[in-house]
Amino acid sequence: MNFPIEYQVVEQPSMQSNMLRTILSLRIGRRKVDSVPEGFMLVKMVMAPFNPSDIAFLQGSYNVKKALPAVPGFEGAGIVVALGEGLASEWLGRKVACFAGNDGDGTWAEYLLAKPDQVLAFDESLCWEQAATFLVNPLTAHAMFALAIDAGTGCIALNAAGSRVADWMRAFANRNKLETINIVRKAEVKDQLIERGVKNVLVSNDEHFAEEFRRVAYELDCRMAFDAVGGNLGGQMLNAMPGNSRLIVYGGLSNQPLGELDVLGLIFKGKKVEGFDLNQWWAKSSMADKQLVAAEIAELIHDGSVLNQISQIVDLKDVASGLRHYLGHMSEGKVLLRM
């Protein structure tokens, strides 16, 4: 490649309390790479998705903070086009799924500087749409499902059950013959899941939700729940579950603190609340372990067990309209940026 390389990025210039204002403030900026630093690779990005973690980052409520103006985006996919000193030449030309670091620019850009521990080479038969969404949702689901396997539970409960993470959790549950209880906010999403053959689907807004969830949780001896929502729903779920149950919180879609927890249940019934952070899992997992998980995920994609649904693909300059669509239609699938 001929350096320097100038390229376009999405920039967040400031932090706004209002999400719409934040989206409208996004702009197309420019970056320049004079050379690839030692130990890094330069990835020509092809596609990158919007994820709930990206929304939280834009709102300033995510654990990762970056100096402004910042380039958002935590995952994507592209081709390795240049290498810094110290990297094996076989990386050159590889198609990779990328996980952006806690510092430096994100994936909403035409190029990304990444270290080898930020990328996974993917199966050549995988299309770009699936490769771009290969990491955050599938890996989150796999790592959390491993907690259920380790606990020996025969049933897991999921809220935001129309989400892509929930799709992957159900795929792993089906493969391991575990039951699922699936909680959604809208009746139409319940109908869509039932049409796809999903069982035990409940609507959290129904008048008798808490008692119905309790009945099913005791019937299936469900002792582990995964909360992507926050607010009162997670507390309602844990309160209704049998003793020694665990609530794993991995998202905060409601933008509300966890509430309505029965303190006596925590004290006298052995119930627990824990958090899950994919960044921590990624940092402590070896590359060999990540590649094994990636192979399992690719197998599920190839056999049709689950796909990352794509609802829209937009160009870099249309990032604002793409984000607005994603926020209003999350259950329809991912929105991707095309570089």
Coordinates of N, CA and C in Angstrom, one line a residue, residues 12-177:
Q12 N -18.1 11.4 16.5 CA -19.0 11.9 17.5 C -18.3 13.1 18.2
P13 N -18.8 14.4 17.9 CA -18.0 15.5 18.3 C -18.2 15.9 19.8
S14 N -19.4 15.5 20.3 CA -19.8 16.0 21.7 C -20.7 15.0 22.3
M15 N -20.9 15.0 23.6 CA -21.8 14.2 24.3 C -23.1 15.0 24.6
Q16 N -24.2 14.4 24.1 CA -25.5 15.1 24.3 C -26.4 14.2 25.2
S17 N -27.2 14.9 26.1 CA -28.1 14.1 26.9 C -29.3 13.5 26.2
N18 N -29.6 14.2 25.1 CA -30.7 13.7 24.2 C -30.2 12.8 23.1
M19 N -30.7 11.6 23.0 CA -30.2 10.7 22.0 C -30.3 11.2 20.6
L20 N -31.5 11.8 20.2 CA -31.7 12.3 18.9 C -30.7 13.4 18.5
R21 N -30.4 14.2 19.5 CA -29.4 15.3 19.3 C -28.0 14.7 19.0
T22 N -27.7 13.6 19.8 CA -26.4 12.9 19.6 C -26.3 12.4 18.2
I23 N -27.4 11.7 17.8 CA -27.4 11.1 16.4 C -27.2 12.2 15.4
L24 N -27.9 13.3 15.5 CA -27.9 14.4 14.5 C -26.5 15.1 14.5
S25 N -25.8 15.0 15.7 CA -24.5 15.7 15.7 C -23.4 14.9 15.1
L26 N -23.6 13.6 14.8 CA -22.6 12.8 14.1 C -22.2 13.4 12.8
R27 N -21.0 13.3 12.4 CA -20.5 13.9 11.2 C -19.4 13.0 10.6
I28 N -19.2 13.2 9.3 CA -18.1 12.5 8.6 C -16.8 13.3 8.8
G29 N -15.8 12.6 9.4 CA -14.5 13.2 9.6 C -13.5 12.5 8.7
R30 N -12.2 12.9 8.9 CA -11.2 12.3 8.1 C -10.0 12.0 9.1
R31 N -9.3 10.9 8.7 CA -8.2 10.4 9.5 C -7.1 10.2 8.5
K32 N -5.8 10.1 9.0 CA -4.7 9.8 8.1 C -3.8 8.8 8.8
V33 N -3.3 7.8 8.1 CA -2.3 6.8 8.6 C -1.1 7.0 7.8
D34 N 0.0 7.4 8.4 CA 1.3 7.6 7.7 C 2.1 6.2 7.6
S35 N 1.9 5.3 8.6 CA 2.5 4.0 8.5 C 1.8 3.2 9.6
V36 N 1.9 1.8 9.5 CA 1.3 0.9 10.4 C 2.3 0.7 11.6
P37 N 1.9 1.0 12.8 CA 2.8 0.8 14.0 C 3.2 -0.6 14.2
E38 N 4.3 -0.8 14.8 CA 4.7 -2.2 15.2 C 3.7 -2.9 16.0
G39 N 3.4 -4.2 15.6 CA 2.4 -5.0 16.3 C 1.0 -4.7 15.9
F40 N 0.7 -3.9 15.0 CA -0.6 -3.6 14.5 C -0.8 -4.0 13.1
M41 N -2.1 -4.2 12.7 CA -2.4 -4.4 11.3 C -3.4 -3.4 10.9
L42 N -3.4 -3.1 9.6 CA -4.4 -2.1 9.0 C -5.5 -2.9 8.3
V43 N -6.7 -2.7 8.8 CA -7.9 -3.5 8.2 C -8.7 -2.5 7.4
K44 N -8.9 -2.8 6.1 CA -9.8 -2.1 5.3 C -11.2 -2.6 5.6
M45 N -12.0 -1.8 6.3 CA -13.3 -2.2 6.8 C -14.3 -2.3 5.6
V46 N -15.2 -3.3 5.7 CA -16.2 -3.5 4.7 C -17.6 -3.2 5.2
M47 N -17.9 -3.7 6.4 CA -19.2 -3.4 7.1 C -19.0 -3.4 8.6
A48 N -19.9 -2.7 9.2 CA -19.9 -2.6 10.7 C -21.4 -2.4 11.1
P49 N -21.8 -3.0 12.2 CA -23.2 -2.9 12.6 C -23.4 -1.9 13.7
F50 N -24.7 -1.6 14.0 CA -25.1 -0.9 15.2 C -25.5 -1.9 16.3
N51 N -25.0 -1.8 17.5 CA -25.4 -2.6 18.6 C -25.8 -1.8 19.8
P52 N -26.6 -2.4 20.7 CA -26.9 -1.7 21.9 C -25.7 -1.1 22.7
S53 N -24.6 -1.8 22.6 CA -23.4 -1.2 23.3 C -22.9 0.1 22.6
D54 N -23.1 0.2 21.3 CA -22.8 1.4 20.6 C -23.7 2.5 21.0
I55 N -25.0 2.2 21.2 CA -26.0 3.2 21.6 C -25.6 3.7 23.0
A56 N -25.2 2.8 23.9 CA -24.8 3.2 25.3 C -23.6 4.1 25.2
F57 N -22.6 3.7 24.3 CA -21.4 4.5 24.2 C -21.7 5.9 23.7
L58 N -22.6 6.1 22.7 CA -23.0 7.4 22.2 C -23.7 8.2 23.3
Q59 N -24.4 7.5 24.3 CA -25.1 8.2 25.4 C -24.1 8.5 26.5
G60 N -22.9 8.0 26.5 CA -22.0 8.2 27.6 C -22.3 7.3 28.8
S61 N -23.1 6.3 28.6 CA -23.4 5.4 29.7 C -22.8 4.0 29.6
Y62 N -21.8 3.9 28.7 CA -21.1 2.6 28.6 C -19.8 2.7 29.4
N63 N -19.3 1.5 29.7 CA -18.1 1.4 30.5 C -16.9 2.0 29.8
V64 N -16.9 1.9 28.5 CA -15.7 2.4 27.7 C -15.9 3.9 27.4
K65 N -14.9 4.7 27.7 CA -15.0 6.1 27.5 C -13.8 6.5 26.6
K66 N -14.0 7.4 25.6 CA -13.0 7.8 24.7 C -13.0 9.4 24.6
A67 N -11.8 9.9 24.3 CA -11.8 11.4 24.2 C -12.5 11.8 22.9
L68 N -13.2 12.9 23.0 CA -14.0 13.4 21.9 C -13.1 14.4 21.0
P69 N -13.3 14.5 19.7 CA -14.3 13.7 18.9 C -13.8 12.2 18.8
A70 N -14.8 11.3 19.0 CA -14.5 9.9 19.0 C -15.1 9.2 17.7
V71 N -14.5 8.1 17.3 CA -15.1 7.3 16.3 C -15.7 6.1 16.9
P72 N -17.1 6.0 16.9 CA -17.8 4.9 17.6 C -17.6 3.5 16.8
G73 N -18.2 2.5 17.4 CA -18.3 1.2 16.7 C -17.4 0.2 17.4
F74 N -18.0 -0.9 17.9 CA -17.2 -1.9 18.6 C -17.0 -3.2 17.8
E75 N -17.7 -3.4 16.7 CA -17.3 -4.6 15.9 C -17.5 -4.3 14.4
G76 N -17.0 -5.2 13.6 CA -17.2 -5.0 12.1 C -16.3 -6.1 11.4
A77 N -16.2 -6.0 10.1 CA -15.4 -6.9 9.4 C -14.7 -6.3 8.2
G78 N -13.5 -6.8 7.8 CA -12.8 -6.2 6.7 C -11.7 -7.1 6.3
I79 N -10.7 -6.6 5.5 CA -9.6 -7.3 5.0 C -8.3 -6.7 5.5
V80 N -7.4 -7.5 5.9 CA -6.1 -7.0 6.4 C -5.3 -6.6 5.1
V81 N -4.9 -5.3 5.1 CA -4.2 -4.8 3.8 C -2.8 -4.3 4.1
A82 N -2.4 -4.2 5.3 CA -1.0 -3.8 5.6 C -0.6 -4.3 7.1
L83 N 0.7 -4.5 7.3 CA 1.1 -5.0 8.6 C 2.3 -4.2 9.1
G84 N 2.3 -4.0 10.4 CA 3.4 -3.4 11.1 C 4.5 -4.4 11.4
E85 N 5.6 -4.0 11.8 CA 6.7 -4.9 12.2 C 6.3 -5.9 13.2
G86 N 6.7 -7.1 13.1 CA 6.5 -8.1 14.1 C 5.3 -9.0 13.9
L87 N 4.5 -8.7 12.8 CA 3.4 -9.6 12.5 C 3.7 -10.5 11.4
A88 N 3.2 -11.7 11.5 CA 3.4 -12.8 10.5 C 2.7 -12.4 9.2
S89 N 3.4 -12.6 8.1 CA 2.9 -12.2 6.7 C 1.6 -12.9 6.3
E90 N 1.3 -14.1 6.9 CA 0.1 -14.8 6.6 C -1.2 -14.0 6.9
W91 N -1.1 -12.9 7.8 CA -2.2 -12.1 8.1 C -2.7 -11.3 6.9
L92 N -1.7 -11.0 6.0 CA -2.0 -10.1 4.8 C -3.1 -10.8 3.9
G93 N -4.1 -10.0 3.6 CA -5.2 -10.5 2.8 C -6.3 -11.3 3.5
R94 N -6.1 -11.5 4.8 CA -7.1 -12.3 5.5 C -8.4 -11.5 5.7
K95 N -9.5 -12.2 5.6 CA -10.8 -11.6 6.0 C -11.0 -11.8 7.5
V96 N -11.2 -10.7 8.2 CA -11.3 -10.8 9.7 C -12.5 -10.1 10.2
A97 N -13.0 -10.6 11.3 CA -14.0 -9.9 12.2 C -13.2 -9.1 13.2
C98 N -13.6 -7.9 13.4 CA -12.8 -7.0 14.3 C -13.6 -6.6 15.6
F99 N -12.9 -6.5 16.7 CA -13.4 -6.1 17.9 C -12.6 -4.9 18.4
A100 N -13.2 -3.7 18.3 CA -12.4 -2.5 18.6 C -12.0 -2.4 20.0
G101 N -10.8 -1.8 20.3 CA -10.3 -1.8 21.6 C -11.0 -0.7 22.4
N102 N -10.6 -0.6 23.7 CA -11.1 0.4 24.6 C -10.5 1.8 24.4
D103 N -9.4 1.8 23.6 CA -8.9 3.1 23.2 C -8.7 3.1 21.7
G104 N -8.4 4.2 21.1 CA -8.3 4.3 19.7 C -9.6 4.4 19.0
D105 N -9.6 4.4 17.7 CA -10.8 4.6 16.9 C -11.7 3.3 16.9
G106 N -13.0 3.5 16.7 CA -13.9 2.3 16.5 C -14.0 1.9 15.1
T107 N -15.0 1.1 14.8 CA -15.1 0.4 13.5 C -16.0 1.1 12.5
W108 N -16.6 2.3 12.9 CA -17.4 3.0 11.9 C -16.5 3.9 11.1
A109 N -15.6 3.3 10.3 CA -14.6 3.9 9.6 C -14.1 3.1 8.4
E110 N -13.5 3.7 7.4 CA -13.1 3.0 6.3 C -11.8 2.1 6.5
Y111 N -11.1 2.5 7.6 CA -9.9 1.7 8.0 C -9.9 1.6 9.5
L112 N -9.2 0.5 10.0 CA -9.1 0.3 11.4 C -7.7 -0.2 11.7
L113 N -7.0 0.4 12.6 CA -5.7 -0.1 13.1 C -6.1 -1.1 14.3
A114 N -5.6 -2.3 14.2 CA -6.0 -3.3 15.2 C -4.8 -4.2 15.5
K115 N -4.8 -4.7 16.7 CA -3.8 -5.7 17.1 C -4.4 -7.1 16.9
P116 N -3.5 -8.1 16.8 CA -4.0 -9.5 16.5 C -5.0 -10.0 17.5
D117 N -4.9 -9.5 18.7 CA -5.9 -10.0 19.7 C -7.3 -9.3 19.6
Q118 N -7.4 -8.4 18.6 CA -8.7 -7.7 18.4 C -9.4 -8.3 17.2
V119 N -8.9 -9.3 16.5 CA -9.5 -9.8 15.3 C -9.6 -11.4 15.4
L120 N -10.5 -11.9 14.6 CA -10.6 -13.3 14.4 C -10.8 -13.5 12.9
A121 N -9.9 -14.4 12.3 CA -10.1 -14.7 10.9 C -11.3 -15.6 10.8
F122 N -12.2 -15.3 9.8 CA -13.4 -16.0 9.7 C -13.4 -16.9 8.4
D123 N -14.4 -17.9 8.5 CA -14.6 -18.8 7.4 C -14.8 -18.1 6.1
E124 N -14.1 -18.4 5.0 CA -14.3 -17.7 3.7 C -15.7 -17.8 3.2
S125 N -16.4 -18.9 3.6 CA -17.8 -19.0 3.0 C -18.8 -18.1 3.7
L126 N -18.4 -17.4 4.8 CA -19.2 -16.5 5.5 C -19.4 -15.2 4.7
C127 N -20.6 -14.8 4.5 CA -20.8 -13.5 3.8 C -20.4 -12.3 4.7
W128 N -20.2 -11.2 4.1 CA -19.8 -10.0 4.9 C -20.8 -9.6 5.9
E129 N -22.1 -9.7 5.6 CA -23.2 -9.3 6.6 C -23.1 -10.2 7.8
Q130 N -22.8 -11.5 7.7 CA -22.7 -12.3 8.9 C -21.4 -12.1 9.6
A131 N -20.3 -11.9 8.8 CA -19.0 -11.6 9.4 C -19.0 -10.3 10.2
A132 N -19.7 -9.3 9.7 CA -19.7 -8.0 10.4 C -20.4 -8.1 11.8
T133 N -21.3 -9.0 11.9 CA -22.1 -9.2 13.2 C -21.7 -10.5 13.9
F134 N -20.5 -10.9 13.6 CA -20.0 -12.2 14.1 C -19.6 -12.3 15.6
L135 N -19.2 -11.1 16.1 CA -18.6 -11.1 17.4 C -19.5 -10.8 18.6
V136 N -20.0 -9.5 18.6 CA -20.7 -9.1 19.9 C -21.8 -9.9 20.3
N137 N -22.8 -10.1 19.4 CA -24.0 -10.9 19.9 C -23.7 -12.4 20.1
P138 N -23.2 -13.0 19.1 CA -22.9 -14.5 19.2 C -21.9 -14.8 20.4
L139 N -20.9 -14.0 20.5 CA -19.9 -14.2 21.6 C -20.5 -14.0 23.0
T140 N -21.3 -12.9 23.1 CA -22.0 -12.6 24.3 C -22.9 -13.8 24.7
A141 N -23.7 -14.3 23.7 CA -24.6 -15.4 24.0 C -23.8 -16.6 24.4
H142 N -22.8 -16.9 23.7 CA -22.0 -18.1 24.0 C -21.4 -18.1 25.4
A143 N -20.8 -16.9 25.7 CA -20.1 -16.8 27.0 C -21.1 -16.9 28.1
M144 N -22.3 -16.3 27.9 CA -23.3 -16.3 29.0 C -23.9 -17.7 29.1
F145 N -24.1 -18.4 27.9 CA -24.7 -19.7 28.0 C -23.7 -20.7 28.7
A146 N -22.4 -20.4 28.6 CA -21.5 -21.3 29.3 C -21.7 -21.2 30.8
L147 N -22.2 -20.0 31.3 CA -22.5 -19.9 32.7 C -23.7 -20.9 33.1
A148 N -24.7 -21.0 32.2 CA -25.8 -21.9 32.5 C -25.4 -23.3 32.5
I149 N -24.5 -23.7 31.5 CA -23.9 -25.0 31.5 C -23.2 -25.4 32.7
D150 N -22.3 -24.4 33.2 CA -21.5 -24.6 34.4 C -22.4 -24.8 35.6
A151 N -23.5 -24.1 35.6 CA -24.5 -24.2 36.8 C -25.3 -25.4 36.7
G152 N -25.4 -26.1 35.6 CA -26.1 -27.3 35.5 C -27.6 -27.1 35.5
T153 N -28.1 -25.9 35.1 CA -29.5 -25.6 35.0 C -30.1 -26.2 33.8
G154 N -31.4 -26.6 33.9 CA -32.1 -27.2 32.7 C -33.0 -26.2 32.0
C155 N -33.0 -24.9 32.5 CA -33.8 -23.9 31.9 C -33.3 -22.5 32.1
I156 N -33.3 -21.7 31.1 CA -32.9 -20.3 31.3 C -34.1 -19.3 30.9
A157 N -34.1 -18.2 31.5 CA -35.1 -17.2 31.2 C -34.4 -16.0 30.5
L158 N -35.0 -15.5 29.4 CA -34.5 -14.4 28.7 C -35.5 -13.2 28.5
N159 N -35.1 -12.0 28.9 CA -36.0 -10.9 28.4 C -35.3 -10.3 27.2
A160 N -36.0 -9.3 26.6 CA -35.6 -8.8 25.3 C -35.5 -10.0 24.3
A161 N -36.5 -11.0 24.4 CA -36.4 -12.3 23.7 C -36.5 -12.2 22.2
G162 N -36.9 -11.0 21.7 CA -36.9 -10.8 20.3 C -35.5 -10.3 19.7
S163 N -34.5 -10.2 20.6 CA -33.2 -9.7 20.2 C -32.4 -10.8 19.5
R164 N -31.3 -10.3 18.9 CA -30.3 -11.2 18.3 C -29.6 -12.1 19.3
V165 N -29.2 -11.5 20.5 CA -28.6 -12.3 21.5 C -29.5 -13.4 22.0
A166 N -30.8 -13.1 22.1 CA -31.7 -14.1 22.5 C -31.8 -15.2 21.5
D167 N -31.8 -14.9 20.2 CA -31.8 -15.9 19.1 C -30.6 -16.8 19.3
W168 N -29.5 -16.3 19.6 CA -28.3 -17.1 19.8 C -28.4 -18.0 21.0
M169 N -28.9 -17.4 22.1 CA -29.1 -18.1 23.3 C -30.0 -19.3 23.1
R170 N -31.1 -19.1 22.4 CA -32.0 -20.2 22.1 C -31.3 -21.3 21.2
A171 N -30.5 -20.8 20.3 CA -29.8 -21.8 19.4 C -28.9 -22.7 20.3
F172 N -28.1 -22.1 21.2 CA -27.3 -22.9 22.1 C -28.1 -23.8 23.0
A173 N -29.2 -23.2 23.5 CA -30.1 -24.0 24.4 C -30.7 -25.2 23.6
N174 N -31.1 -25.0 22.4 CA -31.6 -26.1 21.6 C -30.6 -27.2 21.4
R175 N -29.4 -26.8 21.1 CA -28.3 -27.7 20.9 C -27.9 -28.5 22.1
N176 N -28.2 -27.9 23.3 CA -27.8 -28.6 24.5 C -29.1 -29.1 25.3
K177 N -30.2 -29.0 24.6 CA -31.5 -29.5 25.1 C -31.9 -28.9 26.4

